[in-house]
CSV table of C-alpha atoms in Angstrom, one decimal:
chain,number,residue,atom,x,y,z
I,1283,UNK,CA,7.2,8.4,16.9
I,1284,UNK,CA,9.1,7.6,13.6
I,1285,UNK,CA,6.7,7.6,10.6
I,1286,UNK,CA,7.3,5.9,6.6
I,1287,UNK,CA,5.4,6.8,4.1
I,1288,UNK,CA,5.8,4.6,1.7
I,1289,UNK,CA,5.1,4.8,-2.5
I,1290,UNK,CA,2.3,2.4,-3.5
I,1291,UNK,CA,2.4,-1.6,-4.8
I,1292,UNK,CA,-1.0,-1.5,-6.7
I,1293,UNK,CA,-1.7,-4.1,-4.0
I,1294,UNK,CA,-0.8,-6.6,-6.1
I,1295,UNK,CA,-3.1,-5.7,-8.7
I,1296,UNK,CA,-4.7,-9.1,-8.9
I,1297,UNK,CA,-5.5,-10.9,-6.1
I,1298,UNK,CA,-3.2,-14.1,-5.3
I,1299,UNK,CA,-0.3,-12.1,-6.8
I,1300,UNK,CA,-0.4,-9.9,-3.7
I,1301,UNK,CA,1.9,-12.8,-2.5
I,1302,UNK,CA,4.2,-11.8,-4.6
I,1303,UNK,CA,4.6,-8.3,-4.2
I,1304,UNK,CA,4.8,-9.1,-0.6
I,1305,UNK,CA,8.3,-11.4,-1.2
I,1306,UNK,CA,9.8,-8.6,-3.3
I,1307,UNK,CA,9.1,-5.9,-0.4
I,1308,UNK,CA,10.0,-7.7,2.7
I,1309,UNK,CA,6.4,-8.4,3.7
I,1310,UNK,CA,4.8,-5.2,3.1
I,1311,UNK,CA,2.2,-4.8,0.3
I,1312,UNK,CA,-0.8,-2.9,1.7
I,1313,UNK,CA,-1.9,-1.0,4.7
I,1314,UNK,CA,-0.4,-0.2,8.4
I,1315,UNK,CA,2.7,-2.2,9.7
I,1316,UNK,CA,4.4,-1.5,13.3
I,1317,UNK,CA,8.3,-2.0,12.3
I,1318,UNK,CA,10.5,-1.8,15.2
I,1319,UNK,CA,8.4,1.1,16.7
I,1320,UNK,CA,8.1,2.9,13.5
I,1321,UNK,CA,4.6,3.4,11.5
I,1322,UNK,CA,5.3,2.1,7.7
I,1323,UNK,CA,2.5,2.5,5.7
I,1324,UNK,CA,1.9,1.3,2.1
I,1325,UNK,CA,-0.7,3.2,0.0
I,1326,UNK,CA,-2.6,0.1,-2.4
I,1327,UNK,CA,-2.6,3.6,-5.4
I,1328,UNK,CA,-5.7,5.2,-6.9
I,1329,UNK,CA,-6.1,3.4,-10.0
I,1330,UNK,CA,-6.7,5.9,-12.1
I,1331,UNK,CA,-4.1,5.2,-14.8
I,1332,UNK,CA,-5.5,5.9,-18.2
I,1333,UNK,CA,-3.6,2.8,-19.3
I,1334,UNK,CA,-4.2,-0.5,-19.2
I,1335,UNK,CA,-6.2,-0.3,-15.6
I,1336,UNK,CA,-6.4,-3.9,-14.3
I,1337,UNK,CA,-7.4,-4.6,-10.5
I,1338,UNK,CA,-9.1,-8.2,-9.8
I,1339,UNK,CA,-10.1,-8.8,-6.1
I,1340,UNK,CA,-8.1,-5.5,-5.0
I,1341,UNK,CA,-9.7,-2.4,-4.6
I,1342,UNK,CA,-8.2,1.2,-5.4
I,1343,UNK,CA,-7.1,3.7,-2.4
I,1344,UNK,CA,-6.5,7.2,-1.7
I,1345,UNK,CA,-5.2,7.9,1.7
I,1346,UNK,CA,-5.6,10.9,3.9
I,1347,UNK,CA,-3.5,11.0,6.7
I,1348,UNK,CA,-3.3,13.7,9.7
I,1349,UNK,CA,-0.4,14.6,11.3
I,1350,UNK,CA,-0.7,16.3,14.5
I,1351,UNK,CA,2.3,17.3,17.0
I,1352,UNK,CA,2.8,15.0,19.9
């Protein structure tokens, strides 16, 4: 099985704009996707930026994930 891990998209920050985010990445902007037999997944990100932190309708996320041998 072929696995992507893939770097995070804030989930589009604010909700509604995760529409969006999901035209400038083919589709993908948060969670599990099957792509031709391949497991993509897209991390939302923690949210822990000491910057100007703004999420409105999309929650933060840290991902564990297990890999074990087939």
């Amino acid at each position: 099985m072929a696995l992507q891990l893939s770097g995070h998209t804030h989930g589009g920050l604010i909700f509604g704009i995760d529409r969006l985010a999901a035209r400038a990445n083919a589709g993908y902007v948060s969670g599990r996707y099957d792509v031709d037999g391949m497991t993509l997944y897209v991390n939302d990100g923690t949210g822990l930026w000491p910057g100007f932190a703004l999420r409105l309708g999309r929650p933060s996320e840290l991902t564990r994930i297990t890999l074990r041998q087939a």
